mmCIF file of C-alpha atoms in Angstrom:
data_model
loop_
_atom_site.group_PDB
_atom_site.id
_atom_site.type_symbol
_atom_site.label_atom_id
_atom_site.label_comp_id
_atom_site.label_asym_id
_atom_site.label_seq_id
_atom_site.Cartn_x
_atom_site.Cartn_y
_atom_site.Cartn_z
ATOM 1 C CA MET A 453 12.599 82.410 -56.786
ATOM 2 C CA ASN A 454 12.209 81.309 -60.275
ATOM 3 C CA PRO A 455 15.837 81.124 -61.321
ATOM 4 C CA VAL A 456 15.396 82.552 -64.741
ATOM 5 C CA THR A 457 13.942 85.357 -63.305
ATOM 6 C CA ASN A 458 16.926 85.216 -60.597
ATOM 7 C CA SER A 459 19.622 85.066 -62.661
ATOM 8 C CA LEU A 460 21.438 88.300 -64.655
ATOM 9 C CA LEU A 461 20.387 89.060 -67.984
ATOM 10 C CA SER A 462 22.310 91.212 -70.716
ATOM 11 C CA ILE A 463 20.499 91.968 -73.698
ATOM 12 C CA VAL A 464 23.261 92.696 -76.399
ATOM 13 C CA VAL A 465 22.490 94.811 -78.911
ATOM 14 C CA PRO A 466 24.692 96.264 -81.422
ATOM 15 C CA LEU A 467 23.845 99.676 -83.188
ATOM 16 C CA TYR A 468 24.241 101.646 -86.298
ATOM 17 C CA ASN A 469 22.771 104.622 -87.298
ATOM 18 C CA GLU A 470 19.240 103.812 -85.346
ATOM 19 C CA GLU A 471 18.530 106.907 -83.963
ATOM 20 C CA ASP A 472 14.445 106.386 -84.389
ATOM 21 C CA ASN A 473 14.545 102.744 -83.035
ATOM 22 C CA VAL A 474 16.704 103.072 -79.765
ATOM 23 C CA THR A 475 13.899 104.942 -77.737
ATOM 24 C CA LEU A 476 11.007 102.333 -78.527
ATOM 25 C CA LEU A 477 13.503 99.160 -78.399
ATOM 26 C CA THR A 478 14.409 100.377 -75.013
ATOM 27 C CA GLN A 479 10.964 100.845 -74.414
ATOM 28 C CA LYS A 480 9.723 97.670 -75.654
ATOM 29 C CA ILE A 481 12.554 95.459 -73.699
ATOM 30 C CA HIS A 482 11.525 96.877 -70.677
ATOM 31 C CA GLU A 483 7.783 96.008 -71.475
ATOM 32 C CA SER A 484 8.643 92.494 -72.179
ATOM 33 C CA LEU A 485 11.335 91.441 -69.033
ATOM 34 C CA VAL A 486 8.833 93.162 -66.111
ATOM 35 C CA GLY A 487 10.355 91.289 -63.460
ATOM 36 C CA TYR A 488 13.614 90.189 -64.669
ATOM 37 C CA ASN A 489 16.315 91.507 -63.250
ATOM 38 C CA TYR A 490 18.681 92.863 -66.741
ATOM 39 C CA GLN A 491 21.036 95.204 -68.138
ATOM 40 C CA ILE A 492 21.079 96.639 -71.550
ATOM 41 C CA VAL A 493 24.054 96.551 -73.437
ATOM 42 C CA TYR A 494 23.824 99.074 -76.213
ATOM 43 C CA ILE A 495 27.202 99.306 -78.754
ATOM 44 C CA ASP A 496 27.115 102.144 -80.963
ATOM 45 C CA ASP A 497 29.810 101.174 -84.149
ATOM 46 C CA PHE A 498 30.466 104.803 -84.859
ATOM 47 C CA SER A 499 26.886 105.846 -86.223
ATOM 48 C CA THR A 500 26.730 108.454 -88.167
ATOM 49 C CA ASP A 501 23.531 109.870 -86.801
ATOM 50 C CA LYS A 502 22.031 111.016 -83.680
ATOM 51 C CA THR A 503 22.108 107.380 -82.088
ATOM 52 C CA ARG A 504 24.725 107.960 -79.203
ATOM 53 C CA LYS A 505 22.937 111.130 -78.394
ATOM 54 C CA VAL A 506 18.908 109.785 -78.149
ATOM 55 C CA THR A 507 20.653 106.081 -76.151
ATOM 56 C CA LYS A 508 22.586 109.038 -73.781
ATOM 57 C CA ALA A 509 18.744 110.882 -72.961
ATOM 58 C CA LEU A 510 17.305 108.031 -72.017
ATOM 59 C CA ASN A 511 18.956 108.393 -68.725
ATOM 60 C CA ASP A 512 18.605 104.923 -67.936
ATOM 61 C CA ASP A 513 19.961 102.604 -65.000
ATOM 62 C CA LYS A 514 19.623 99.824 -66.921
ATOM 63 C CA VAL A 515 21.547 100.890 -70.028
ATOM 64 C CA HIS A 516 24.983 100.854 -70.454
ATOM 65 C CA LEU A 517 26.342 102.524 -74.349
ATOM 66 C CA ILE A 518 29.286 101.298 -75.378
ATOM 67 C CA GLU A 519 30.883 103.530 -77.909
ATOM 68 C CA LEU A 520 33.688 102.372 -80.349
ATOM 69 C CA LYS A 521 35.928 104.371 -81.707
ATOM 70 C CA LYS A 522 35.387 104.020 -85.328
ATOM 71 C CA ASN A 523 32.891 101.427 -87.438
ATOM 72 C CA TYR A 524 33.786 98.002 -86.906
ATOM 73 C CA GLY A 525 30.979 96.289 -88.263
ATOM 74 C CA GLN A 526 28.378 93.952 -86.877
ATOM 75 C CA SER A 527 30.440 91.264 -85.588
ATOM 76 C CA LEU A 528 33.291 92.779 -83.639
ATOM 77 C CA ALA A 529 30.447 95.279 -82.449
ATOM 78 C CA LEU A 530 28.770 92.014 -80.803
ATOM 79 C CA ALA A 531 32.097 90.980 -79.844
ATOM 80 C CA ALA A 532 32.280 94.281 -77.588
ATOM 81 C CA GLY A 533 29.011 93.652 -76.464
ATOM 82 C CA ILE A 534 29.469 90.179 -75.163
ATOM 83 C CA ASP A 535 33.161 90.706 -73.793
ATOM 84 C CA TYR A 536 31.227 93.804 -71.538
ATOM 85 C CA ALA A 537 27.990 91.830 -70.795
ATOM 86 C CA GLU A 538 28.158 90.036 -67.149
ATOM 87 C CA GLY A 539 24.887 88.271 -67.109
ATOM 88 C CA GLU A 540 24.349 84.615 -66.673
ATOM 89 C CA TYR A 541 22.637 84.546 -69.648
ATOM 90 C CA ILE A 542 23.449 86.828 -72.705
ATOM 91 C CA ILE A 543 20.611 87.631 -75.275
ATOM 92 C CA THR A 544 21.467 89.064 -78.924
ATOM 93 C CA MET A 545 19.253 90.580 -80.958
ATOM 94 C CA ASP A 546 19.004 93.665 -83.743
ATOM 95 C CA GLY A 547 18.211 97.129 -83.101
ATOM 96 C CA ASP A 548 16.073 97.914 -85.866
ATOM 97 C CA LEU A 549 12.890 96.767 -83.765
ATOM 98 C CA GLN A 550 12.482 93.336 -86.265
ATOM 99 C CA ASN A 551 13.278 91.712 -83.296
ATOM 100 C CA ASP A 552 10.788 91.105 -80.856
ATOM 101 C CA PRO A 553 11.752 91.373 -77.340
ATOM 102 C CA SER A 554 8.699 89.592 -76.157
ATOM 103 C CA ASP A 555 9.986 86.578 -77.389
ATOM 104 C CA ILE A 556 13.036 86.646 -74.650
ATOM 105 C CA PRO A 557 10.994 84.979 -72.168
ATOM 106 C CA GLU A 558 9.941 81.344 -73.709
ATOM 107 C CA MET A 559 13.563 81.401 -74.877
ATOM 108 C CA LEU A 560 14.984 81.669 -72.110
ATOM 109 C CA SER A 561 12.705 79.060 -70.284
ATOM 110 C CA TYR A 562 14.340 76.454 -72.847
ATOM 111 C CA ALA A 563 18.019 77.720 -71.573
ATOM 112 C CA VAL A 564 16.922 77.111 -68.206
ATOM 113 C CA ASN A 565 14.704 74.397 -68.002
ATOM 114 C CA ASP A 566 15.652 72.351 -70.389
ATOM 115 C CA ASP A 567 19.437 72.920 -70.269
ATOM 116 C CA TYR A 568 20.158 73.904 -73.662
ATOM 117 C CA ASP A 569 23.494 76.083 -74.411
ATOM 118 C CA VAL A 570 22.233 78.168 -77.457
ATOM 119 C CA VAL A 571 18.202 79.118 -78.523
ATOM 120 C CA THR A 572 18.270 80.572 -81.387
ATOM 121 C CA GLY A 573 15.317 81.761 -83.577
ATOM 122 C CA ILE A 574 13.034 80.844 -86.679
ATOM 123 C CA ARG A 575 11.788 84.446 -88.076
ATOM 124 C CA GLN A 576 7.767 83.466 -89.027
ATOM 125 C CA LYS A 577 6.335 85.520 -92.263
ATOM 126 C CA ARG A 578 9.510 87.436 -92.437
ATOM 127 C CA LYS A 579 9.176 91.075 -93.228
ATOM 128 C CA ASP A 580 12.115 92.022 -95.698
ATOM 129 C CA SER A 581 12.883 92.371 -99.057
ATOM 130 C CA LEU A 582 13.975 89.689 -101.676
ATOM 131 C CA VAL A 583 17.153 91.735 -101.593
ATOM 132 C CA LYS A 584 17.776 90.298 -97.915
ATOM 133 C CA LYS A 585 16.071 87.363 -98.097
ATOM 134 C CA ILE A 586 17.768 85.529 -100.579
ATOM 135 C CA PRO A 587 21.285 85.933 -99.728
ATOM 136 C CA SER A 588 19.828 84.218 -96.542
ATOM 137 C CA LYS A 589 18.305 81.428 -98.302
ATOM 138 C CA ILE A 590 21.404 80.841 -99.916
ATOM 139 C CA ALA A 591 23.237 81.476 -96.391
ATOM 140 C CA ASN A 592 21.141 78.745 -95.009
ATOM 141 C CA PHE A 593 21.001 76.708 -97.814
ATOM 142 C CA LEU A 594 24.755 76.671 -97.495
ATOM 143 C CA VAL A 595 25.471 75.446 -93.811
ATOM 144 C CA ARG A 596 23.116 72.882 -94.064
ATOM 145 C CA ARG A 597 24.194 71.292 -97.046
ATOM 146 C CA VAL A 598 28.116 71.708 -95.856
ATOM 147 C CA THR A 599 28.531 71.412 -92.460
ATOM 148 C CA LYS A 600 25.325 69.271 -91.676
ATOM 149 C CA LEU A 601 24.108 71.641 -89.012
ATOM 150 C CA ASN A 602 20.419 71.826 -89.717
ATOM 151 C CA ILE A 603 19.892 75.132 -88.194
ATOM 152 C CA LYS A 604 16.819 76.744 -90.342
ATOM 153 C CA ASP A 605 17.525 80.342 -90.085
ATOM 154 C CA ASN A 606 20.968 81.381 -89.255
ATOM 155 C CA GLY A 607 20.687 84.566 -90.224
ATOM 156 C CA CYS A 608 17.928 85.564 -86.771
ATOM 157 C CA ALA A 609 19.992 87.788 -84.347
ATOM 158 C CA LEU A 610 17.584 87.326 -81.434
ATOM 159 C CA LYS A 611 19.371 84.762 -79.798
ATOM 160 C CA VAL A 612 20.271 83.184 -76.081
ATOM 161 C CA PHE A 613 23.405 82.228 -74.990
ATOM 162 C CA THR A 614 24.622 80.352 -71.783
ATOM 163 C CA LYS A 615 27.952 82.700 -70.552
ATOM 164 C CA ASP A 616 29.973 80.296 -70.821
ATOM 165 C CA ILE A 617 29.453 79.936 -74.440
ATOM 166 C CA ALA A 618 29.119 83.263 -75.516
ATOM 167 C CA LYS A 619 31.776 84.269 -73.932
ATOM 168 C CA GLU A 620 34.160 81.269 -76.032
ATOM 169 C CA LEU A 621 33.132 82.695 -79.104
ATOM 170 C CA ASN A 622 35.153 83.887 -80.987
ATOM 171 C CA LEU A 623 33.915 87.039 -83.494
ATOM 172 C CA TYR A 624 35.590 88.667 -86.329
ATOM 173 C CA GLY A 625 35.338 89.820 -89.664
ATOM 174 C CA GLU A 626 31.474 88.956 -90.417
ATOM 175 C CA MET A 627 31.180 85.745 -88.439
ATOM 176 C CA HIS A 628 28.174 87.217 -86.618
ATOM 177 C CA ARG A 629 26.468 85.772 -89.560
ATOM 178 C CA PHE A 630 27.607 82.181 -88.389
ATOM 179 C CA ILE A 631 27.201 83.024 -84.727
ATOM 180 C CA THR A 632 25.336 79.682 -84.489
ATOM 181 C CA LEU A 633 27.651 77.400 -86.308
ATOM 182 C CA LEU A 634 30.604 78.870 -83.843
ATOM 183 C CA ALA A 635 28.556 77.746 -80.838
ATOM 184 C CA HIS A 636 28.185 74.032 -82.561
ATOM 185 C CA LEU A 637 31.581 73.968 -82.821
ATOM 186 C CA GLU A 638 32.084 75.105 -79.404
ATOM 187 C CA GLY A 639 29.869 71.818 -78.670
ATOM 188 C CA ALA A 640 27.082 73.927 -77.319
ATOM 189 C CA GLN A 641 23.577 72.350 -77.108
ATOM 190 C CA ILE A 642 21.012 74.161 -79.801
ATOM 191 C CA LYS A 643 17.579 74.873 -79.479
ATOM 192 C CA GLN A 644 15.236 76.333 -82.476
ATOM 193 C CA VAL A 645 12.421 78.179 -81.430
ATOM 194 C CA SER A 646 9.665 79.962 -83.636
ATOM 195 C CA VAL A 647 9.475 84.002 -83.112
ATOM 196 C CA LYS A 648 7.958 87.061 -84.364
ATOM 197 C CA HIS A 649 9.402 89.474 -86.921
ATOM 198 C CA HIS A 650 7.939 92.135 -87.792
ATOM 199 C CA ALA A 651 9.243 95.351 -91.064
ATOM 200 C CA ARG A 652 11.469 97.621 -89.914
ATOM 201 C CA HIS A 653 10.270 100.680 -88.410
ATOM 202 C CA ALA A 654 12.454 103.445 -89.049
ATOM 203 C CA GLY A 655 16.033 103.440 -90.716
ATOM 204 C CA VAL A 656 17.593 102.073 -93.616
ATOM 205 C CA SER A 657 18.428 97.963 -94.074
ATOM 206 C CA LYS A 658 22.497 98.070 -94.344
ATOM 207 C CA TYR A 659 22.434 94.430 -96.403
ATOM 208 C CA GLY A 660 22.446 93.727 -100.140
ATOM 209 C CA LEU A 661 23.175 91.033 -102.553
ATOM 210 C CA GLU A 662 26.877 91.441 -102.030
ATOM 211 C CA ARG A 663 26.364 89.215 -98.842
ATOM 212 C CA VAL A 664 26.340 85.927 -100.883
ATOM 213 C CA PHE A 665 29.521 86.346 -101.464
ATOM 214 C CA LYS A 666 31.114 87.099 -97.822
ATOM 215 C CA VAL A 667 28.870 84.227 -96.770
ATOM 216 C CA VAL A 668 30.593 81.842 -99.078
ATOM 217 C CA ALA A 669 34.177 82.933 -98.070
ATOM 218 C CA ASP A 670 33.607 83.028 -94.959
ATOM 219 C CA MET A 671 31.816 79.221 -95.364
ATOM 220 C CA MET A 672 35.281 78.443 -96.803
ATOM 221 C CA LEU A 673 37.305 79.584 -93.529
ATOM 222 C CA LEU A 674 34.694 77.833 -91.085
ATOM 223 C CA LEU A 675 35.278 74.877 -93.187
ATOM 224 C CA PHE A 676 38.948 74.580 -92.749
ATOM 225 C CA ILE A 677 38.499 75.511 -88.518
ATOM 226 C CA ARG A 678 36.017 72.831 -88.243
ATOM 227 C CA LYS A 679 37.889 70.244 -90.367
ATOM 228 C CA TYR A 680 41.716 71.038 -89.871
ATOM 229 C CA PHE A 681 42.605 73.866 -87.173
ATOM 230 C CA GLN A 682 44.020 70.622 -84.977
ATOM 231 C CA ARG A 683 46.034 69.750 -88.006
ATOM 232 C CA PRO A 684 46.421 71.611 -90.755
ATOM 233 C CA ILE A 685 49.162 69.126 -91.918
ATOM 234 C CA HIS A 686 46.189 66.397 -92.840
ATOM 235 C CA LEU A 687 44.901 69.111 -95.657
ATOM 236 C CA PHE A 688 48.051 70.910 -96.410
ATOM 237 C CA GLY A 689 50.354 67.773 -96.390
ATOM 238 C CA ILE A 690 48.171 65.232 -98.374
ATOM 239 C CA LEU A 691 47.542 68.182 -101.346
ATOM 240 C CA GLY A 692 51.628 68.793 -100.942
ATOM 241 C CA VAL A 693 52.543 65.120 -101.334
ATOM 242 C CA LEU A 694 49.743 64.474 -104.014
ATOM 243 C CA LEU A 695 51.185 67.505 -106.022
ATOM 244 C CA ILE A 696 54.784 66.274 -105.752
ATOM 245 C CA MET A 697 54.022 62.739 -106.976
ATOM 246 C CA LEU A 698 52.011 63.897 -110.012
ATOM 247 C CA GLY A 699 54.944 65.968 -110.827
ATOM 248 C CA ILE A 700 57.026 63.084 -110.566
ATOM 249 C CA GLY A 701 55.195 60.844 -112.325
ATOM 250 C CA VAL A 702 54.940 63.445 -115.019
ATOM 251 C CA ASN A 703 59.012 63.719 -114.988
ATOM 252 C CA ILE A 704 59.470 59.786 -115.431
ATOM 253 C CA TYR A 705 57.509 59.841 -118.501
ATOM 254 C CA LEU A 706 59.438 62.955 -120.110
ATOM 255 C CA LEU A 707 62.509 60.904 -119.019
ATOM 256 C CA ALA A 708 61.042 57.920 -120.773
ATOM 257 C CA VAL A 709 60.041 60.056 -123.783
ATOM 258 C CA LYS A 710 64.207 61.356 -123.933
ATOM 259 C CA LEU A 711 65.693 57.812 -123.308
ATOM 260 C CA MET A 712 63.602 57.359 -126.975
ATOM 261 C CA GLY A 713 65.200 59.909 -128.537
ATOM 262 C CA GLU A 714 62.744 63.042 -128.426
ATOM 263 C CA ASP A 715 63.719 66.527 -127.029
ATOM 264 C CA ILE A 716 61.657 67.470 -124.306
ATOM 265 C CA GLY A 717 63.122 70.925 -123.775
ATOM 266 C CA THR A 718 60.790 72.449 -125.188
ATOM 267 C CA ARG A 719 57.383 70.741 -124.407
ATOM 268 C CA PRO A 720 55.132 72.924 -121.663
ATOM 269 C CA LEU A 721 54.542 69.092 -119.978
ATOM 270 C CA LEU A 722 58.358 69.358 -118.422
ATOM 271 C CA THR A 723 57.004 72.517 -117.064
ATOM 272 C CA VAL A 724 53.837 71.650 -115.668
ATOM 273 C CA GLY A 725 55.969 68.365 -113.919
ATOM 274 C CA MET A 726 58.500 70.933 -112.242
ATOM 275 C CA MET A 727 55.483 73.517 -111.026
ATOM 276 C CA PHE A 728 53.584 70.298 -109.738
ATOM 277 C CA ILE A 729 56.699 69.290 -107.730
ATOM 278 C CA LEU A 730 57.411 72.852 -106.262
ATOM 279 C CA ALA A 731 54.037 73.508 -105.789
ATOM 280 C CA GLY A 732 53.614 70.176 -103.600
ATOM 281 C CA ILE A 733 56.511 71.032 -101.942
ATOM 282 C CA GLN A 734 55.388 74.707 -100.654
ATOM 283 C CA LEU A 735 52.000 73.139 -99.290
ATOM 284 C CA PHE A 736 53.580 70.556 -97.592
ATOM 285 C CA THR A 737 56.247 73.333 -96.081
ATOM 286 C CA ILE A 738 52.999 74.963 -95.084
ATOM 287 C CA GLY A 739 51.332 72.309 -93.309
ATOM 288 C CA ILE A 740 54.749 71.713 -90.958
ATOM 289 C CA VAL A 741 54.672 75.369 -90.350
ATOM 290 C CA MET A 742 50.684 75.519 -89.607
ATOM 291 C CA GLU A 743 51.122 72.568 -87.572
ATOM 292 C CA LEU A 744 53.907 74.686 -85.517
ATOM 293 C CA LEU A 745 51.822 77.463 -84.985
ATOM 294 C CA ILE A 746 48.800 75.335 -83.907
ATOM 295 C CA ARG A 747 51.115 73.670 -81.295
ATOM 296 C CA THR A 748 52.684 77.409 -80.158
ATOM 297 C CA TYR A 749 48.653 78.403 -79.398
ATOM 298 C CA TYR A 750 48.198 75.906 -77.431
ATOM 299 C CA GLU A 751 50.916 75.429 -75.625
ATOM 300 C CA SER A 752 51.969 78.936 -74.911
ATOM 301 C CA GLN A 753 48.600 80.055 -73.273
ATOM 302 C CA SER A 754 48.002 76.608 -71.711
ATOM 303 C CA LYS A 755 45.312 75.377 -73.587
ATOM 304 C CA ARG A 756 43.189 72.288 -74.057
ATOM 305 C CA PRO A 757 41.745 71.119 -77.307
ATOM 306 C CA TYR A 758 38.617 70.037 -75.604
ATOM 307 C CA ARG A 759 35.772 71.166 -73.098
ATOM 308 C CA VAL A 760 34.692 69.574 -70.314
ATOM 309 C CA LYS A 761 30.776 70.343 -70.074
ATOM 310 C CA THR A 762 30.165 68.370 -66.245
ATOM 311 C CA VAL A 763 32.540 65.745 -63.497
ATOM 312 C CA SER A 764 30.351 63.390 -61.905
ATOM 313 C CA VAL A 765 31.880 61.929 -58.354
ATOM 314 C CA GLY A 766 29.808 58.818 -57.298
ATOM 315 C CA GLY A 767 26.490 59.813 -59.509
ATOM 316 C CA LYS A 768 26.783 63.242 -58.615
ATOM 317 C CA SER A 769 27.966 66.409 -60.784
ATOM 318 C CA SER A 770 30.259 69.009 -60.069
#
């Protein structure tokens, strides 16, 4: 039997006020995955319309509905679905029918046959307004320039993950925008595939231009995690030492001025020099504390700061 159709698939779809879309989306998933072994995991993020009622009324054994107790946002809704998913391959997509389930089989074939950990979509001929396109283009540009990861469309929700990679993703806040980057940081091999994109079938978009500021904030956090998570002292310690040295330099200069007979007690530069020293000490101390926290994080949970893909013995992988 074809390993693609033999493996259990989990289609994870966060829902928020999608009462007019969920029935048609379910139908399209069924039509696109004929012959596959799959489950559909809907996560209702505390919708205020009839999304839960409509989903339950489907009476479909393949449909699993997770109801969250309050509105947590798309990242945590996605995390809840991934945690629940049982499939060997986990597919994520939006619930607004802009993603096309008919693209899933081709994407799966890359994951199964070519051994990719993540297959992500590139939306062709996007049917979105400028309000959504502009923040998306800015986000994609920032990710490419800052991380050197050449992902053309980070905002495409249609993705295929291997179970191992999906379960390792730490989604919180609004990190779903950078889920491909998070997978890359876990060592995932990534394939980009062109996919179809449709105009929203019903309902209203939940995105606006304020996403640009959220993207910048999340990007700064990811950069810190990528470069300094295991050794925060390299960031805070170096900055602290530089500030301390700068403060000492300023005070040595003022001491020389004082010895030459000038009054330095009222000079703002004295305050600046002392502030540099105090700020440097604080940054260096923060670096030490964070080093201890990271050490505790790994040692208390027996975590290792590396991932092993395969082990070969005598030329054979095990």
